[in-house]
Every structure is written in structure tokens, then in C-alpha cells.
Amino acid sequence: MVAKTPASPAFSRLLTLREQPLTYPKSLVELAYEQLLSMLVTMKIAPGAHIGIEALSRDLQISPTPIREALTLLEAQKLAYKIPNVGFRAADLLTGPEIDDLFEMRLLIEPKAAAFAALRSSQEHFDALTILSDNMARVAGGEETDYAQFAEGDARLHHLVAQASGNRFVAQTVEGLHVHLHIFRFLFRTNAPEQALQEHAAIVRALLARDADAAEGAMRDHLEASRQRMARALARHDVATPDREGSTPRRIDSSERCP
Amino acid sequence: MVAKTPASPAFSRLLTLREQPLTYPKSLVELAYEQLLSMLVTMKIAPGAHIGIEALSRDLQISPTPIREALTLLEAQKLAYKIPNVGFRAADLLTGPEIDDLFEMRLLIEPKAAAFAALRSSQEHFDALTILSDNMARVAGGEETDYAQFAEGDARLHHLVAQASGNRFVAQTVEGLHVHLHIFRFLFRTNAPEQALQEHAAIVRALLARDADAAEGAMRDHLEASRQRMARALARHDVATPDREGSTPRRIDSSERCP
DNA sequence: TGAGAGGGAATTCTATAGGATATTGGGCTT
DNA sequence: AAGCCCAATATCCTATAGAATTCCCTCTCA
């Protein structure tokens, strides 16, 4: 192998003396994980595409071992899957029915989570919730709405509510489910900020009033509205790029490589 | 290193020519994972205990790399957690309130999953369900009930119902939740087989009749009964081994090693 | 006598190399 | 001409070794 760049050895020494002594120099696994996740969410790696380890190793300047571990982590989140002795592939794009299942699942959990949160949440969670809600309103109020930022805020809000429920398993699951939506949000710039914003406000209002029923209802309404928006976006997309498979959104098979 | 045993190099050659050509020779990661999981469930590794990689490497005759990967997988399931540059530890034993949260979560999902299954399940899943149910009845009918086997059957039944719901996310989550109960079931030989068996039968009956409401109710009853049995067992355990922390089951801190 | 700093051992983390496996292209047979 | 078999290449999987970090014990000093 040629000496491309000194790469990594002994570079962590530099990271140790940066602004935050409490923030650990992220392990290479974490770095690789973040990069990978970002690539997956922004579709720099296409769904279903083969993820070559050594190619990534070159691109990220990280040896294969940490990359392997990061991919294992992603596999556990169902964002990638592994075929033994063949390699890793990015998870397939969710089909229409699967999106529906996802919302069905969310409807089972999140409304009740909101109800629990209304009853049991700590003040800290409420504070974080109001701050986040205000920030999102400000972002959406601006002329040029940053969709990515809004999507991130939406994810954080739902996760916060789940955390506020005080049930660790609920929070865990909600977080896990949300990741899958990221990819779709990148594809379809849906989730009309104004509407979603109002729905969010209704949820937060009910929570702060500690009205469990109202919170449950508001969350349910939000999810169902969101589901319909997603369904409409999917339908539009199908019309825009019709495929011979019928109405299910195309499976990007793509034997193409990542970079 | 001394030549303890030839260990792994070139042993896979032998495995290739065994009975099932379709069954791949399990990768070392899978082997390590299974061993680890077994050790955790049977508490050969105590909750909270430090898991030394190189110690395991010696015991399992597997090099550290695959073990690392298996531990990463377990970490994703929340059965272990990692402290960077320090190592992996087995997850702490669930506290009383956490057990309650777990059942709360299951009650959100599984009854509806049963209802969905009643409406949408394939015949294959129903067949598997009836077979499993019969087998469990036979096992429990025997004089010496094998608790471990019964617990395994219970887990499989719940997972099957979740799968039969046709919602991949539901199935995924239910499976993930069940793992945590395994450890408890090993501790407290609860889940009175006779009662649980009747409750299971009620669920299966409702499913086969494709009666969604009945299935939902039967599952809810089963879970609530199970929750109460678990609570009683926990209370007994607290009385038996009282600790100064109050009524929450003791956290086994244990800096002890695994083997 | 107790507290804090320094050094050493143990362990984790990353990199690299070798062996094993699947895939692709060419040649041969039917 | 089509299908099958075989070899070469690329990739993955595992093992081993070196670098970095943490923990613990000891020594020193107030």
C-alpha cells in the first residue's frame, strides 16, 4: 500500500487538547457511525446499495475494523443488513405498506406516551419541550424554511415527548422508529411546516396543561395528519416516476457502489 | 501465545461438509453472540459485571475481534453497555419500576398486535401457533415442568403473534422487549405454567376464530395477569432478601468477573 | 496520618496482514 | 448456440501485534 496520508495514528493526541476537556475525543467507531448515518440519511449511499468496507476505509481514512463495528451498529438499527461473507448493504427503501405499518406502530405508542407524559413528566422535560417548540416556530417562521432543520426538530420533539413519558422502553422504541423516517423526509420535502407546527403546538399545550386526554388526542391527530401527508407525497412521487411494478414505490435495487 | 489448540484457522473447512449444506457454517460472530446471550440469560455473567474481552477470547477460543462485534450487537439490544476505553458491562438488572414500564409498553403493543393478527394473519402463522401451543401444553402437562423450555415457548408464542400481525415494526419491537424478561424468568421461576397455558389457549382460540376483539382482550388479560404474577414474585423476593434501599429490587452492582 | 502525584501493569482500541469465501469471466462440452 | 464447469480476482472475515488510555499501587510531602 502506498503512503497516502499519515491518516489516523497519533492524531487523537491533537484532539485531546481542544475546547471541551469533558467531551471525549470520539472513538473512531463513533466517527464512522456518524458519517455512515449521515450518508445513509442523505442518500449519499443509495438504499440497497452495497457498502464496501475497504472503499469506506479509504474515503474516511479509517481502518476497516472500526468501520465494521459501526456497520454492525447500523445493522442492529435495521438501517443496514449483512450477508455473511458477502458484505453489508444499505437497507431497502421502505415500501408504501411498510410506511403505513410504521405509522400504525407509532399510533399504538406515541399517543399513549403523550398521555403518560402529561401525567408524569418532569418540569425539565417540559422546559426543553417549550424551548424546542419555540425554536421550531422561529425557524418555520423565517422566509426560507430549512426542511432538514425542521425535520430534525420534529424528531427531537417526538423523542422528547417519549422521554417525558418516563418509560424508558417507550422512549427507546420511538427513537428507533424515527430513524427510518429520516430517509423519506429527505426524499419528499413533505411535512408542511405550518400545519405540523400547529399540531405540535396543540400537543405541547395539552402537555403543559397536564391534560392527558387532550395530549393523547393531539398526538393522535398529528400522527394521522402526518400519515396522510406522507401518503399524498408518496402518491405524487408514484405519479412523477411511474414504474412497472404498480403503485408500490419502486425498490431501488441498485448494484451501484457508495461513493 | 502458546499453541493451546489449533482453534479456528481452517476449521471451517470441516464445517462445510456437514448435514445441511444450506445452513451456513455460523460465523464466529454468531457463535460468540449466542454464547454471550446464553451466558447473560442464565446469569453466568452477573448483571452489571464487567465483561473482559480477552478473558472471553480465552474461554471461547475466539479472537477478540468477533467477540467485540458480538458485544456491539448486544449493546444495541441494551443487554450490555459500553464505556469507551473501559470496556463492556452486562446490563443492570431491571428494577421494579422498570419491569412495570416493560409491561406497560407491552400492553400498548401486544393486544393490538393480537387484534391485527386475528384479522390479517396468514394460515402458516396460525399453523405454527397451534403446533406451538400444543407442544407447550404437552410440556407443561408432564410431571416435571421444564421452566426454561416453557419460558422459551412463551417467548416464541408472543413473537409469533407479533409476526402474525403482519407489521414488521411490531414484531421487531416485541422481540426486542422479550429478551429482557428472560433474565428475570431465570431468577424467579414464576409464570405459573397452568395459568399461563390457559391464557395462551384463550388467545390462540380467539385468533383462530379471527375474532379481533376477543384476541385483543385475551392478550390484555394475559399480560396483566403475567404482570401481577411478576409483581408478586418480586415482592416475595424482596422479602426474602431485604436490602436497605427500600422496596426496589436490589441492584447487583458486582464488580465481579464473569467466569 | 492522610492526600495527591507519579509510575507501572492491565486492558481496550486501532491497524495490518493472511486465510477463506463469493463472484465474475472465459473455456469447454453437449 | 446454450448451459455448465473451472479458474482468477476482489472482497470479506479472523487473527495478531502495536499504540493509547485507564486503573491501581506506591511513594512522597504536608
XYZ file of C-alpha atoms (C1' of nucleotides) in Angstrom:
578
model
C 0.000 0.000 0.000
C 1.155 3.479 -0.786
C 1.591 6.092 1.881
C -1.465 8.165 1.045
C -1.652 10.216 4.204
C -0.485 9.677 7.748
C -4.171 9.152 8.374
C -5.017 8.362 11.909
C -2.182 7.094 14.069
C -1.396 9.530 16.831
C -3.870 12.123 15.671
C -6.040 11.668 18.719
C -3.264 13.394 20.609
C -4.350 16.562 18.889
C -7.964 16.067 19.741
C -7.261 15.764 23.423
C -6.401 19.395 23.747
C -9.443 21.012 22.322
C -12.001 23.273 23.848
C -14.026 20.801 25.848
C -11.956 18.599 28.102
C -15.115 16.790 29.173
C -16.051 15.832 25.663
C -14.073 12.767 24.896
C -12.281 12.539 21.621
C -14.842 10.469 19.851
C -13.739 6.972 19.146
C -13.262 6.112 15.524
C -16.269 3.860 15.760
C -18.427 6.805 16.680
C -16.960 8.898 13.922
C -17.528 6.196 11.379
C -21.035 5.666 12.675
C -21.948 9.311 12.342
C -20.508 9.556 8.875
C -22.285 6.415 7.797
C -25.563 7.528 9.286
C -25.277 10.863 7.576
C -24.525 9.215 4.249
C -27.491 6.913 4.648
C -29.928 9.639 5.622
C -28.856 11.976 2.857
C -28.829 9.092 0.426
C -25.224 9.535 -0.485
C -25.466 5.800 -0.106
C -28.474 4.632 -2.058
C -30.933 2.219 -0.449
C -29.983 -1.332 -1.210
C -26.535 -0.335 -2.348
C -23.567 -2.424 -1.453
C -21.354 -0.862 1.192
C -17.766 -1.816 0.594
C -15.690 -1.759 3.716
C -12.353 -1.043 2.212
C -13.735 1.661 -0.030
C -15.077 3.402 3.035
C -11.806 2.765 4.745
C -10.091 4.795 2.052
C -12.680 7.557 1.955
C -12.940 8.091 5.684
C -9.294 7.393 6.361
C -10.258 4.890 8.993
C -9.150 1.314 9.129
C -11.697 -1.403 8.382
C -12.074 -2.596 11.956
C -13.964 0.404 13.383
C -15.986 0.673 10.205
C -17.065 -2.894 10.599
C -18.220 -2.163 14.112
C -20.132 0.911 13.019
C -21.853 -1.117 10.333
C -22.776 -3.722 12.905
C -24.405 -0.964 14.918
C -26.346 0.210 11.902
C -27.393 -3.338 11.208
C -28.884 -3.572 14.683
C -30.943 -0.483 13.883
C -32.099 -2.117 10.686
C -30.536 0.628 8.634
C -28.241 -1.865 7.004
C -28.097 -5.592 6.746
C -25.306 -8.034 6.346
C -24.962 -11.057 4.154
C -22.273 -13.270 5.622
C -19.136 -13.492 3.543
C -20.588 -11.041 1.084
C -20.806 -7.761 2.887
C -23.103 -5.059 4.093
C -25.853 -3.372 2.140
C -27.904 -0.329 2.928
C -31.445 -1.153 3.967
C -34.015 -1.053 1.226
C -36.252 1.932 0.962
C -39.467 1.402 2.859
C -42.348 0.410 0.661
C -45.719 2.107 0.849
C -47.269 -0.582 3.030
C -44.264 -0.504 5.302
C -44.626 3.229 5.769
C -48.189 2.555 6.724
C -47.093 -0.079 9.195
C -44.672 2.382 10.661
C -47.406 4.880 11.312
C -49.668 2.174 12.612
C -47.000 1.315 15.125
C -46.436 4.923 16.062
C -50.147 5.327 16.626
C -50.051 2.471 19.077
C -47.337 4.033 21.160
C -46.995 7.765 20.843
C -50.493 8.930 21.776
C -50.356 6.961 24.994
C -46.820 8.178 25.538
C -48.126 11.732 25.324
C -50.822 10.884 27.839
C -48.244 9.453 30.207
C -46.069 12.486 29.715
C -48.942 14.778 30.594
C -49.326 12.966 33.877
C -45.757 12.225 34.883
C -43.343 14.456 33.041
C -40.710 16.326 34.941
C -40.509 20.079 34.681
C -37.169 19.790 32.933
C -38.713 17.901 30.054
C -41.485 20.455 29.818
C -38.953 23.253 29.701
C -36.984 21.560 26.968
C -40.212 20.988 25.109
C -41.276 24.626 25.196
C -37.853 25.822 24.149
C -37.745 23.385 21.261
C -41.259 24.283 20.224
C -40.406 27.979 20.197
C -37.274 27.397 18.199
C -39.128 25.403 15.622
C -41.722 28.123 15.289
C -38.975 30.633 14.708
C -37.281 28.515 12.075
C -40.522 27.829 10.256
C -41.475 31.482 10.529
C -38.418 32.534 8.586
C -38.762 33.060 4.882
C -36.523 30.211 3.786
C -37.585 27.224 5.800
C -34.801 24.778 6.359
C -36.515 21.481 5.885
C -33.690 19.459 7.262
C -33.644 21.530 10.402
C -37.382 21.258 10.750
C -37.279 17.503 10.329
C -34.586 17.287 12.961
C -36.738 19.362 15.295
C -39.751 17.181 14.674
C -37.748 14.085 15.517
C -36.436 15.685 18.675
C -39.897 16.752 19.742
C -41.342 13.305 19.396
C -38.406 11.847 21.189
C -38.738 14.375 23.979
C -42.377 13.520 24.473
C -41.476 9.861 24.579
C -38.793 10.557 27.143
C -41.173 12.691 29.153
C -43.437 9.682 29.416
C -40.941 8.351 31.895
C -40.996 4.947 30.277
C -37.573 4.034 29.054
C -38.824 1.362 26.687
C -41.238 3.737 25.049
C -38.525 6.314 24.507
C -36.175 3.711 23.125
C -38.671 2.418 20.634
C -39.869 5.804 19.441
C -36.318 6.837 18.789
C -35.660 3.670 16.873
C -38.709 4.141 14.685
C -37.950 7.725 13.824
C -34.681 6.985 12.133
C -36.439 5.260 9.296
C -38.457 8.344 8.506
C -35.389 10.467 8.027
C -34.625 8.942 4.696
C -38.121 9.592 3.469
C -38.133 13.111 4.672
C -35.004 13.641 2.657
C -36.732 12.333 -0.430
C -40.040 14.111 -0.126
C -39.893 17.563 1.333
C -43.236 16.954 2.902
C -44.456 17.621 6.414
C -45.858 21.034 5.663
C -44.210 23.092 8.379
C -47.178 25.346 9.078
C -49.610 22.526 9.668
C -47.172 20.374 11.584
C -46.285 23.379 13.656
C -49.857 23.937 14.708
C -50.255 20.293 15.567
C -47.085 20.362 17.616
C -48.316 23.445 19.423
C -51.523 21.658 20.302
C -49.584 18.763 21.745
C -47.324 20.977 23.799
C -50.261 22.996 25.035
C -52.062 19.907 26.236
C -48.938 18.591 27.878
C -48.221 21.788 29.773
C -51.816 21.786 30.950
C -51.198 18.213 32.100
C -54.318 17.185 30.253
C -53.699 13.558 29.413
C -56.716 13.039 27.190
C -56.055 16.172 25.203
C -52.401 15.262 24.768
C -53.288 11.793 23.593
C -55.795 13.171 21.144
C -53.485 15.860 19.862
C -50.730 13.379 19.255
C -53.083 11.031 17.503
C -54.346 13.818 15.279
C -50.815 14.868 14.467
C -49.754 11.381 13.533
C -52.777 10.760 11.384
C -52.359 14.051 9.612
C -48.704 13.267 9.126
C -49.560 9.865 7.769
C -51.918 11.405 5.252
C -49.365 13.967 4.181
C -46.884 11.179 3.685
C -49.375 9.121 1.716
C -50.115 12.071 -0.552
C -46.421 12.691 -1.099
C -45.946 9.043 -1.954
C -48.802 9.153 -4.431
C -47.341 12.234 -6.076
C -43.993 10.543 -6.285
C -45.505 7.486 -7.876
C -47.142 9.614 -10.496
C -43.992 11.551 -11.118
C -41.845 8.466 -11.567
C -44.169 5.667 -12.578
C -42.724 2.205 -12.620
C -43.970 -1.025 -13.997
C -44.474 -2.569 -10.596
C -47.737 -0.888 -9.865
C -48.406 1.567 -7.094
C -45.786 0.461 -4.640
C -42.868 2.830 -4.594
C -40.004 1.452 -6.532
C -37.368 -0.610 -4.863
C -34.099 0.955 -5.718
C -32.202 -2.209 -6.345
C -29.027 -0.543 -7.403
C -25.938 -2.631 -7.518
C -24.126 0.622 -7.567
C -21.384 1.437 -5.185
C -21.481 4.024 -2.482
C -19.170 6.888 -3.403
C 0.847 -17.000 22.524
C 1.170 -20.687 23.185
C -0.315 -23.220 20.857
C -3.291 -24.079 23.035
C -5.414 -25.562 20.335
C -5.482 -25.056 16.609
C -8.626 -23.141 17.418
C -10.154 -21.645 14.357
C -7.884 -21.412 11.329
C -9.006 -23.815 8.686
C -11.610 -25.484 10.836
C -14.424 -24.067 8.776
C -13.329 -26.485 6.085
C -14.696 -29.234 8.262
C -17.946 -27.480 8.867
C -18.679 -27.112 5.202
C -19.360 -30.776 4.807
C -21.966 -31.347 7.429
C -25.543 -32.445 7.159
C -27.160 -29.231 5.991
C -25.452 -27.635 3.045
C -27.963 -24.806 3.222
C -27.126 -23.968 6.804
C -24.064 -21.853 6.642
C -21.219 -22.562 8.977
C -22.049 -19.953 11.531
C -19.635 -17.102 11.580
C -17.611 -16.672 14.704
C -19.557 -13.529 15.430
C -22.757 -15.532 15.549
C -21.173 -18.171 17.719
C -19.840 -15.599 20.124
C -23.179 -13.853 20.151
C -25.074 -16.991 21.033
C -22.642 -17.931 23.744
C -22.745 -14.445 25.197
C -26.515 -14.310 25.090
C -26.759 -17.648 26.789
C -24.346 -16.565 29.496
C -26.297 -13.389 30.104
C -29.677 -15.064 30.218
C -28.540 -17.796 32.564
C -26.663 -15.262 34.627
C -23.340 -16.931 34.200
C -22.440 -13.316 33.685
C -23.956 -11.331 36.525
C -25.872 -8.151 35.771
C -23.575 -5.172 35.892
C -20.497 -7.352 35.775
C -17.530 -6.327 33.719
C -17.085 -8.350 30.570
C -13.431 -8.711 29.745
C -12.794 -9.265 26.107
C -9.590 -11.137 26.356
C -10.900 -13.385 29.088
C -13.745 -14.367 26.810
C -11.307 -14.745 23.994
C -9.529 -17.404 26.005
C -12.674 -19.144 27.195
C -14.413 -19.325 23.853
C -11.247 -19.826 21.847
C -12.212 -16.969 19.616
C -10.099 -13.972 18.841
C -11.131 -10.609 20.316
C -12.364 -9.111 17.078
C -15.510 -11.199 16.602
C -16.230 -11.008 20.315
C -16.115 -7.262 20.113
C -18.610 -7.337 17.315
C -20.930 -9.654 19.212
C -20.782 -7.354 22.208
C -21.638 -4.425 19.986
C -24.691 -6.321 18.875
C -25.699 -6.986 22.456
C -25.176 -3.359 23.282
C -27.669 -2.403 20.597
C -30.201 -4.670 22.309
C -29.475 -2.956 25.603
C -28.280 -6.199 27.081
C -24.855 -4.713 27.595
C -23.405 -1.288 27.545
C -20.012 0.051 26.740
C -17.913 2.644 28.460
C -15.343 3.914 25.970
C -11.803 2.888 26.750
C -13.003 0.966 29.739
C -14.957 -1.917 28.347
C -18.294 -3.628 28.224
C -20.529 -4.416 31.145
C -23.627 -6.562 31.363
C -26.793 -4.515 31.638
C -28.079 -3.921 35.113
C -30.938 -5.997 36.374
C -34.243 -4.287 35.734
C -35.647 -2.522 38.753
C -39.216 -2.988 39.901
C -40.471 0.178 38.229
C -38.681 -0.761 35.042
C -40.391 -4.118 34.970
C -43.635 -2.253 35.314
C -42.685 0.022 32.439
C -41.902 -3.008 30.358
C -45.354 -4.412 30.892
C -46.897 -1.032 30.313
C -45.171 -0.951 26.970
C -46.193 -4.466 26.104
C -49.780 -3.587 26.923
C -49.615 -0.789 24.423
C -48.493 -3.024 21.625
C -49.311 -6.659 22.038
C -53.089 -6.558 22.482
C -53.447 -4.557 19.292
C -50.945 -6.842 17.624
C -53.175 -9.760 18.504
C -56.162 -7.925 17.057
C -54.260 -7.284 13.842
C -53.175 -10.889 13.713
C -56.763 -12.038 14.057
C -57.652 -10.004 11.008
C -54.642 -10.416 8.780
C -52.619 -13.436 9.784
C -51.595 -15.957 7.193
C -52.566 -19.583 7.596
C -48.907 -20.507 8.042
C -48.638 -18.415 11.155
C -51.818 -19.913 12.526
C -50.482 -23.397 11.919
C -47.243 -22.603 13.662
C -49.219 -21.123 16.513
C -51.384 -24.179 17.033
C -48.407 -26.501 16.888
C -46.509 -24.416 19.387
C -49.493 -24.179 21.653
C -49.955 -27.945 21.624
C -46.307 -28.548 22.330
C -46.367 -26.208 25.276
C -49.403 -27.949 26.679
C -47.616 -31.262 26.417
C -44.516 -29.943 28.143
C -46.488 -28.349 30.942
C -48.595 -31.468 31.284
C -45.581 -33.549 32.143
C -44.789 -34.112 35.774
C -41.518 -32.240 35.859
C -42.156 -28.987 34.064
C -39.106 -27.618 32.379
C -39.358 -23.955 33.190
C -36.696 -22.892 30.770
C -38.446 -24.682 27.958
C -41.759 -23.172 28.927
C -40.304 -19.696 29.055
C -38.803 -20.223 25.639
C -42.173 -21.322 24.344
C -43.886 -18.309 25.844
C -41.420 -16.001 24.154
C -41.904 -17.741 20.848
C -45.662 -17.557 21.142
C -45.675 -13.845 21.749
C -43.254 -13.354 18.942
C -45.366 -15.437 16.614
C -48.440 -13.401 17.386
C -46.488 -10.244 16.729
C -45.270 -11.643 13.438
C -48.755 -12.716 12.530
C -49.861 -9.114 12.909
C -48.099 -8.546 9.625
C -46.475 -5.410 10.935
C -42.746 -5.757 10.805
C -42.116 -2.974 13.285
C -44.433 -4.514 15.817
C -42.723 -7.869 15.527
C -39.319 -6.287 15.816
C -40.192 -4.394 18.962
C -41.937 -7.242 20.697
C -38.949 -9.460 20.134
C -36.654 -6.814 21.494
C -38.707 -6.392 24.631
C -38.924 -10.057 25.388
C -35.236 -10.561 25.747
C -35.176 -8.540 28.905
C -37.686 -10.806 30.568
C -35.561 -13.853 30.034
C -33.190 -12.867 32.755
C -35.997 -12.387 35.204
C -37.631 -15.617 34.332
C -34.366 -17.301 35.109
C -34.336 -15.689 38.540
C -37.924 -16.222 39.553
C -39.470 -19.425 38.376
C -42.752 -17.622 38.064
C -45.268 -17.652 35.249
C -47.323 -20.456 36.669
C -47.492 -22.763 33.670
C -51.082 -23.880 34.213
C -52.491 -20.385 34.344
C -50.337 -19.060 31.543
C -51.271 -22.062 29.483
C -54.958 -21.339 29.805
C -54.411 -17.725 28.918
C -52.391 -18.717 25.893
C -55.118 -21.091 24.831
C -57.656 -18.292 25.032
C -55.502 -16.120 22.808
C -54.975 -18.830 20.237
C -58.652 -19.691 20.239
C -59.647 -16.112 19.572
C -57.062 -15.816 16.846
C -58.154 -18.945 15.033
C -61.712 -17.674 15.182
C -60.389 -14.442 13.681
C -62.141 -12.549 16.429
C -60.110 -9.374 16.772
C -61.794 -8.036 19.876
C -61.549 -11.323 21.707
C -57.908 -11.701 20.752
C -57.107 -8.212 21.939
C -58.890 -8.823 25.213
C -57.305 -12.215 25.763
C -53.859 -10.815 25.184
C -54.537 -7.931 27.506
C -55.761 -10.277 30.202
C -52.742 -12.480 29.794
C -50.324 -9.606 30.052
C -51.999 -8.144 33.082
C -52.098 -11.490 34.807
C -48.476 -12.002 33.921
C -47.624 -8.601 35.266
C -49.293 -9.409 38.550
C -47.537 -12.729 38.827
C -44.262 -10.949 38.219
C -45.070 -8.309 40.815
C -45.896 -10.950 43.381
C -42.688 -12.807 42.655
C -40.768 -9.577 43.022
C -42.426 -8.850 46.345
C -41.561 -12.307 47.601
C -38.002 -11.830 46.521
C -37.770 -8.509 48.292
C -38.984 -10.063 51.495
C -36.623 -12.949 51.134
C -33.573 -10.779 50.568
C -34.339 -7.385 52.016
C -31.972 -4.603 51.288
C -31.588 -1.142 52.740
C -32.740 0.616 49.622
C -36.431 0.127 50.192
C -38.742 -1.908 48.059
C -36.926 -1.671 44.781
C -35.161 -4.885 43.944
C -31.521 -4.634 44.692
C -29.119 -3.565 42.038
C -26.486 -6.198 41.818
C -23.534 -3.905 41.486
C -20.945 -6.637 41.416
C -17.516 -5.764 40.248
C -17.028 -9.448 39.926
C -15.805 -11.075 36.788
C -17.730 -13.349 34.541
C -16.305 -16.839 34.719
C -1.778 10.092 59.189
C -3.969 11.475 55.061
C -3.925 13.351 50.476
C -2.011 13.997 45.966
C 1.090 12.929 42.275
C 3.778 9.671 39.562
C 4.887 5.204 37.536
C 3.694 0.545 36.020
C 0.555 -3.106 34.673
C -3.567 -4.469 32.513
C -6.969 -3.661 29.102
C -9.010 -1.578 25.432
C -8.727 0.262 20.758
C -6.911 0.518 16.117
C -4.105 -1.070 12.277
C -2.322 -4.517 9.293
C -1.733 -8.970 7.226
C -3.078 -13.566 5.914
C -6.571 -17.050 5.002
C -11.267 -18.131 3.441
C -15.249 -17.219 0.611
C -18.183 -15.462 -3.080
C -18.377 -13.509 -7.618
C -17.072 -12.838 -12.476
C -15.305 -14.076 -16.877
C -13.566 -17.456 -20.100
C -13.364 -22.022 -21.985
C -15.371 -26.361 -22.813
C -18.936 -29.750 -23.593
C -23.490 -31.253 -25.216
C -25.864 -21.869 -29.555
C -26.799 -22.589 -24.807
C -25.504 -24.387 -20.445
C -22.087 -25.951 -17.218
C -17.594 -26.113 -15.084
C -13.376 -24.064 -13.691
C -10.006 -20.606 -12.596
C -8.735 -15.772 -11.261
C -9.887 -11.694 -8.842
C -11.867 -8.938 -5.431
C -13.867 -8.753 -1.020
C -14.788 -10.170 3.382
C -13.519 -12.428 7.853
C -10.340 -13.541 11.512
C -6.024 -13.239 13.911
C -2.195 -10.865 15.733
C 0.514 -7.028 17.154
C 1.362 -2.311 18.404
C -0.400 2.293 20.285
C -3.195 4.722 23.542
C -5.791 5.002 27.572
C -7.282 3.810 32.165
C -6.761 1.919 36.687
C -4.216 0.816 40.712
C -0.473 0.743 43.650
C 3.252 3.169 45.723
C 5.911 6.887 47.042
C 6.367 11.456 48.713
C 5.085 15.515 51.211
C 2.280 18.422 54.176
